[in-house]
């Protein structure tokens, strides 16, 4: 499959460029920060000039800009994202230590959103207008509510009032339920709207009529023909969705007091711990770019028309 | 007999849009937005109390009596704070969208009009910025610039601009390649007339509708930043910040958790309904209408 | 021929209505017919006549919101009225096969054609996966798809238009249904491919399949149909033996339709009557009364009772013996030259294309094309899809730059010039597009569309309004339409607006790119007549690009035939059509369907008597 190989090659080169650009932007951000970063790191402890000079030299801030940029890129290639101002440990370690709870939360929310949306869409697509309309309005409502508010409401009424779930932290499934629902709610609305629109479009297509005219039953027309077509736009969205879930985690982990990258990020932004923030941003950009390549690849598996050579 | 055709199409194609708000809902949403507009411009007309006057004796009162939405931990009237909170809460979302739509449209059109090299340059940089998922770019900008209304607005504008660049370029491209622009060329219309009379008037309205829908998203994002303590600072009555303040009293004062969030939801819901109605009107002219 | 007289399908009083916002629309209002094994009945009608709805109602797929009623609806002894979903599924594909028009969208683009055929087999009997695949290969071979073992694993986008239609027919016939309904099976196809598909359907018919053919094109059905039903406004207005209908049409609508087919008309004769716009008929009245030359008041009020003209030839019109209005005078001899150059009697050249080549990066779309259009004359460019004729139009209009060769317009250089220089000349060469709606700014109303073409924004509004009204009248539209939006107009009216706009700058040349292809036959006839009138009055030169040989024959003085980017034949239209030299032109003309096919020995199509 030379076409597929060429596609993959092109995508990887483009991805490398995008990641390089993202790293450069992050580096620029670090250096654009108003005020002296060394003073920010040392905080309010009224440091002696000797200590300032010492830290400055330790962190390489006395080098020229170009040298620092080159060193930054060099360290990046080796997986070194610098030192956190606040936590005083390497950013790489901070991130890897917190990766798992966030991945768990985001994936649970993603699967939950997709499953609920699929059920909603397949059962309501092209059926009773009244039911459809109510469901669509509810979907629009959930996408109109801020996630952190939903989280606070769930906490207020399910944790503080009837003590169904732990209010903060909590490991295992119990601690995951409310945060995952909170994170999934808005996403479900988006997925189910897109999925239903795709199904309805596919069910109107002549190939659906032809399939029925062959004696194929309604369920088979929906699952065998229409669903594959409807999944294409959902797939396109899933890259965006994972990114949104990641930034949603920043708020949700704060609301529920969960450990994770999001909480690290929120604390770092408030404390203006720029190395940690850029570290998280660069790692997410890499991850996001890879996800997008994966999505494009799946796209080609589902739709054979895309496997053809194209200019 | 084209009536039959329309009938067949109308019945065979129930609806292409995900949700077509009924006219009544659009009207209600429009009225709600008008009311929100009054609260934005003249909060004093609606709010019964000052948003800042503390009254510790009457702290954490439940809704009812003289306080429609109850009072907060300092005894301030929650209803008045929600009303006065309209302006700081919406400023970030509206300001960020306006900035992003303006900058994005200019860059998108520039990319298309400025020749191949400029086009490549602008679009590749846009790709780089689109690689930062969701709010992360905004968080990076706030981390660098520090919290506050202006910085939060700039941060959200920065994260929304790349999307507008892409959309504006795609939209202008669709119009430029359309048969009616070709027809104007064949008529010998001057280039400026084609751009001013055909390309801009047809490319802009769908972009404006998308900008309107984006205002809703940006308001949610703005209140999220405020909730994290990155937006307007105390004692400004911002909805997200109010929710953040109320978190410590959830077990006793549920109303502190409900009303500011309800304000965000109602506003964004109304914007989305009006936006959807407008989108339906422009259907077929919007390439891959954004979410 | 097995069971050739056995009646398989009996339909009496079929009615289909649709609920629409604010009321109900009767799409089919009482249709009767029978269909026997080995027989072909063609239902012919224009868009909106109810023909497709009739076809779909027979397999219970009239659509959501449709209500179907009938006095009798029987399929070989099975009453189709009120059968359940399970029984319908057995009927569909098992006892009635349905082939739709556009094979590209009628085959699921995400599935292989083998899977599509296999689905029919699985629904009706089945067998193992391997057996279904073997059977699919077998079926593809039967429809003459080359290399069926390989192509069975292909997707529809990898096949050509004709191959796709074959695969679709194979999928519909996989379970050997005794009845086949083909809804516009050849409409999207090139004329040579169209002939092959018709032959394939004829073979099915000869093998004993009962064939219900739905088409807008009388010429296409003439090859295949034993009987023809002409449909208008949800009713069969005339039904009878194909020969009777085509040779001795009785209903005014059938007569109009037949006159409108350009293939059979000598050049210079009119294809349409002067349009009539009578008051609309009542609910029981004749649906054709509003535009019928024979209509009387009783036609509008109704009810209309069918008249038996001969045995088996029924007409839904009591006034068939009224005198038919005198045909409009034949058009003036168009040999009259508009301008002459001094030395010879040929009119001046308005477009001169010399050795033009254009490619979009791949193989050339136009290769060394040369042609000359003279003032006041019509040059037809005919070719199948992908022959490069549309690229040629773009080149002549100066919207594309040729890679090699030159184009001159009105004696001045046109290609390889900056647009600023071309602009002065632009008003003198105008385009009539295929899809006028897309060529109008979606925000504009008719008046503003034409005002833009008049191009004087500062001119006095009143004077401009007079000129807009004048242009609309010239193309046969009521000036009051200036306030309408093009979306509110019919296809024919939109095309007239496009012509009015093209005329606004008083051009010498009109480039017509498939300008009548999207129109119904009777509307196409009116637009073609309009072109001829305008040419005579204004001395216009026409570059008429079309895939339709009949249209090109009717309107052109000279013709060029394009194939795979090259011009393969050129000459005066009579010479090219009567004694074609290039084998491709010969093949095209042989494949060209005509209503008169019913008279001739039908060539490859064997007709049972």
Coordinates of C-alpha atoms in Angstrom, one line a residue, chain B:
Chain B
X1 CA -46.0 20.0 -9.6
X2 CA -42.8 21.0 -7.8
X3 CA -45.0 21.0 -4.7
X4 CA -44.9 17.2 -4.7
X5 CA -41.2 17.2 -5.0
X6 CA -40.9 19.5 -2.0
X7 CA -43.4 17.4 -0.2
X8 CA -41.4 14.2 -0.9
X9 CA -38.2 15.9 0.2
X10 CA -39.8 17.4 3.3
X11 CA -41.1 14.0 4.4
X12 CA -38.0 12.0 3.4
X13 CA -35.7 14.5 5.0
X14 CA -37.0 15.2 8.5
X15 CA -34.2 17.5 9.4
X16 CA -30.6 18.0 8.5
X17 CA -29.6 20.2 11.4
X18 CA -29.1 18.5 14.7
X19 CA -31.7 20.7 16.4
X20 CA -34.0 23.2 14.9
X21 CA -35.3 25.4 17.7
X22 CA -39.0 26.1 17.3
X23 CA -39.8 29.8 16.7
X24 CA -41.3 30.2 20.1
X25 CA -38.1 28.9 21.8
X26 CA -36.1 31.3 19.7
X27 CA -38.4 34.2 20.7
X28 CA -38.1 33.3 24.4
X29 CA -34.3 33.0 24.1
X30 CA -34.2 36.3 22.3
X31 CA -36.2 38.0 25.2
X32 CA -33.9 36.3 27.7
X33 CA -30.9 37.7 25.9
X34 CA -32.5 41.2 25.9
X35 CA -33.0 41.0 29.7
X36 CA -29.4 39.8 30.1
X37 CA -28.4 42.8 28.0
X38 CA -30.2 45.1 30.5
X39 CA -28.4 43.4 33.4
X40 CA -25.1 43.9 31.5
X41 CA -25.6 47.6 30.9
X42 CA -27.7 48.8 33.9
X43 CA -27.5 46.2 36.6
X44 CA -28.8 48.8 39.1
X45 CA -32.2 48.7 37.4
X46 CA -32.8 45.1 38.3
X47 CA -30.7 44.4 41.4
X48 CA -32.4 45.3 44.8
X49 CA -29.2 45.6 46.7
X50 CA -25.6 46.6 46.3
X51 CA -23.4 43.7 45.4
X52 CA -20.6 44.6 47.8
X53 CA -22.3 45.6 51.1
X54 CA -21.5 43.0 53.7
X55 CA -24.0 42.2 56.4
X56 CA -22.5 39.5 58.6
X57 CA -25.6 39.2 60.8
X58 CA -27.5 37.9 57.8
X59 CA -24.8 35.6 56.4
X60 CA -25.7 32.4 54.5
X61 CA -29.5 33.0 54.6
X62 CA -31.5 30.6 52.4
X63 CA -33.5 32.0 49.5
X64 CA -36.8 33.7 50.4
X65 CA -37.8 36.7 52.4
X66 CA -35.9 39.8 51.4
X67 CA -33.2 37.8 49.5
X68 CA -34.5 36.1 46.4
X69 CA -31.4 33.9 46.0
X70 CA -30.3 34.1 49.7
X71 CA -27.1 35.6 51.0
X72 CA -23.5 34.5 50.9
X73 CA -20.9 34.0 53.7
X74 CA -20.5 37.8 54.1
X75 CA -24.2 38.4 54.1
X76 CA -24.2 39.9 50.6
X77 CA -27.4 39.5 48.5
X78 CA -26.8 36.7 46.0
X79 CA -29.4 37.8 43.6
X80 CA -27.8 41.3 43.3
X81 CA -24.4 39.8 43.0
X82 CA -25.6 37.5 40.1
X83 CA -27.1 40.6 38.4
X84 CA -24.0 42.7 38.9
X85 CA -22.0 39.7 37.9
X86 CA -23.4 39.8 34.4
X87 CA -20.9 42.4 33.1
X88 CA -17.7 40.9 34.5
X89 CA -18.8 37.4 33.6
X90 CA -19.7 38.1 30.0
X91 CA -17.0 40.6 29.2
X92 CA -14.3 37.9 29.0
X93 CA -16.4 35.7 26.7
X94 CA -17.6 38.4 24.4
X95 CA -14.3 40.3 24.3
X96 CA -12.3 37.2 23.6
X97 CA -14.6 36.1 20.8
X98 CA -14.7 39.6 19.3
X99 CA -10.9 39.7 19.3
X100 CA -10.5 36.2 18.0
X101 CA -13.1 36.6 15.2
X102 CA -11.6 39.9 14.1
X103 CA -8.0 38.7 14.1
X104 CA -9.0 35.2 12.8
X105 CA -11.0 36.6 9.9
X106 CA -8.3 39.1 8.9
X107 CA -5.6 36.4 9.0
X108 CA -7.8 33.9 7.2
X109 CA -8.6 36.3 4.4
X110 CA -5.0 37.5 4.3
X111 CA -3.9 33.9 3.9
X112 CA -6.2 33.5 0.9
X113 CA -5.5 36.8 -0.7
X114 CA -1.8 37.1 0.0
X115 CA -0.4 34.4 -2.3
X116 CA 1.0 31.0 -1.8
X117 CA 3.9 31.7 0.6
X118 CA 1.8 33.8 3.0
X119 CA -0.9 31.2 2.9
X120 CA 1.4 28.4 3.8
X121 CA 3.0 30.4 6.5
X122 CA -0.2 31.5 8.2
X123 CA -1.8 28.1 7.9
X124 CA 1.2 26.2 9.3
X125 CA 1.4 28.5 12.3
X126 CA -2.3 28.0 12.8
X127 CA -1.7 24.2 12.7
X128 CA 0.9 24.6 15.5
X129 CA -1.6 26.5 17.7
X130 CA -4.4 24.1 17.0
X131 CA -2.1 21.4 18.4
X132 CA -2.7 22.8 21.9
X133 CA -5.9 21.1 22.9
X134 CA -8.8 23.0 24.5
X135 CA -8.0 25.5 27.2
X136 CA -4.4 24.6 27.6
X137 CA -3.1 27.4 25.4
X138 CA -5.2 29.9 27.4
X139 CA -3.8 28.5 30.6
X140 CA -0.3 28.9 29.2
X141 CA -1.0 32.5 28.4
X142 CA -2.4 33.2 31.8
X143 CA 0.5 31.5 33.5
X144 CA 2.8 33.9 31.6
X145 CA 0.8 37.1 31.9
X146 CA -0.8 36.5 35.3
X147 CA -4.5 36.4 36.3
X148 CA -7.0 39.2 35.7
X149 CA -9.9 40.2 33.4
X150 CA -7.7 41.6 30.6
X151 CA -5.2 38.7 30.7
X152 CA -8.0 36.1 30.8
X153 CA -9.6 37.7 27.8
X154 CA -6.4 37.8 25.8
X155 CA -5.7 34.2 26.8
X156 CA -9.1 33.0 25.5
X157 CA -8.8 35.1 22.4
X158 CA -5.4 33.5 21.7
X159 CA -6.8 30.0 22.0
X160 CA -9.9 30.8 19.8
X161 CA -8.1 32.6 17.0
X162 CA -6.6 29.6 15.1
X163 CA -10.1 28.1 14.7
X164 CA -11.4 31.4 13.2
X165 CA -8.4 31.6 10.8
X166 CA -9.3 28.2 9.4
X167 CA -13.0 28.9 9.2
X168 CA -12.6 32.3 7.6
X169 CA -10.2 30.9 5.0
X170 CA -12.5 28.0 4.2
X171 CA -15.5 30.2 4.0
X172 CA -13.8 32.7 1.7
X173 CA -12.5 29.9 -0.4
X174 CA -16.0 28.4 -0.9
X175 CA -17.4 31.8 -1.9
X176 CA -14.5 32.6 -4.2
X177 CA -14.9 29.3 -6.0
X178 CA -18.7 29.7 -6.3
X179 CA -20.5 29.9 -9.6
X180 CA -21.9 33.3 -8.8
X181 CA -18.4 34.8 -8.3
X182 CA -17.4 33.2 -11.6
X183 CA -20.5 34.7 -13.2
X184 CA -19.5 38.2 -11.9
X185 CA -16.0 37.7 -13.5
X186 CA -17.7 36.8 -16.8
X187 CA -19.8 39.9 -16.5
X188 CA -16.5 41.8 -16.4
X189 CA -17.1 43.2 -12.9
X190 CA -14.0 44.9 -11.4
X191 CA -12.0 42.9 -8.8
X192 CA -12.9 45.3 -6.0
X193 CA -16.6 45.1 -6.8
X194 CA -16.5 41.3 -6.7
X195 CA -14.8 41.3 -3.4
X196 CA -17.1 44.0 -1.8
X197 CA -20.4 43.0 -3.4
X198 CA -20.1 39.2 -3.5
X199 CA -17.3 37.6 -1.5
X200 CA -17.5 39.7 1.7
X201 CA -21.3 39.8 2.1
X202 CA -21.6 36.1 1.5
X203 CA -18.6 35.0 3.5
X204 CA -19.3 37.2 6.6
X205 CA -22.8 36.2 7.9
X206 CA -22.0 32.5 8.5
X207 CA -18.8 33.6 10.3
X208 CA -20.8 36.0 12.5
X209 CA -23.2 33.2 13.4
X210 CA -20.3 31.0 14.3
X211 CA -18.8 33.8 16.3
X212 CA -22.1 34.1 18.2
X213 CA -22.1 30.4 19.0
X214 CA -18.5 30.7 20.1
X215 CA -19.5 33.4 22.5
X216 CA -21.3 30.8 24.5
X217 CA -18.3 28.5 24.6
X218 CA -16.1 31.4 25.5
X219 CA -18.4 32.4 28.4
X220 CA -18.1 28.9 29.8
X221 CA -14.3 29.0 29.3
X222 CA -14.1 32.4 30.9
X223 CA -16.1 31.3 34.0
X224 CA -13.9 28.3 34.2
X225 CA -10.8 30.5 34.4
X226 CA -12.5 32.6 37.0
X227 CA -13.5 29.6 38.9
X228 CA -9.8 28.6 39.0
X229 CA -9.0 32.1 40.4
X230 CA -7.5 33.3 37.1
X231 CA -10.1 35.8 36.1
X232 CA -11.4 39.0 37.9
X233 CA -10.2 39.2 41.5
X234 CA -12.3 39.6 44.6
X235 CA -14.6 41.3 45.4
X236 CA -15.8 41.5 41.8
X237 CA -19.0 39.5 41.6
X238 CA -18.0 37.1 38.7
X239 CA -20.2 34.0 38.3
X240 CA -17.3 31.5 38.2
X241 CA -15.5 33.2 41.1
X242 CA -18.8 33.2 43.1
X243 CA -19.1 29.5 42.6
X244 CA -15.5 29.0 43.7
X245 CA -16.2 31.1 46.9
X246 CA -19.4 29.2 47.6
X247 CA -17.6 25.8 47.5
X248 CA -16.6 26.0 51.2
X249 CA -20.3 26.2 52.3
X250 CA -21.9 23.6 50.1
X251 CA -23.1 21.4 52.9
X252 CA -25.1 24.3 54.5
X253 CA -25.8 26.8 51.7
X254 CA -26.8 25.0 48.5
X255 CA -28.1 28.2 46.9
X256 CA -24.5 29.4 46.6
X257 CA -23.8 26.5 44.3
X258 CA -26.9 26.8 42.2
X259 CA -27.6 30.4 41.1
X260 CA -24.3 31.7 39.7
X261 CA -24.0 28.5 37.6
X262 CA -27.7 28.7 36.6
X263 CA -26.9 32.2 35.3
X264 CA -24.1 30.9 33.1
X265 CA -26.3 28.1 31.8
X266 CA -29.3 30.2 31.0
X267 CA -27.1 32.8 29.2
X268 CA -25.2 30.2 27.1
X269 CA -28.4 28.2 26.4
X270 CA -30.2 31.3 25.1
X271 CA -27.2 32.2 23.0
X272 CA -27.0 28.7 21.6
X273 CA -30.7 28.6 20.7
X274 CA -30.5 31.9 18.9
X275 CA -27.3 30.9 17.2
X276 CA -28.8 27.6 16.1
X277 CA -31.8 29.3 14.6
X278 CA -29.5 31.7 12.6
X279 CA -27.3 28.8 11.6
X280 CA -30.3 27.0 10.1
X281 CA -31.0 30.1 8.0
X282 CA -27.5 30.0 6.6
X283 CA -27.4 26.3 6.1
X284 CA -25.7 25.2 3.0
X285 CA -23.5 28.2 2.9
X286 CA -21.4 27.2 5.9
X287 CA -18.6 24.7 5.3
X288 CA -18.6 22.1 8.0
X289 CA -20.4 24.3 10.5
X290 CA -18.3 24.4 13.7
X291 CA -19.4 23.1 17.0

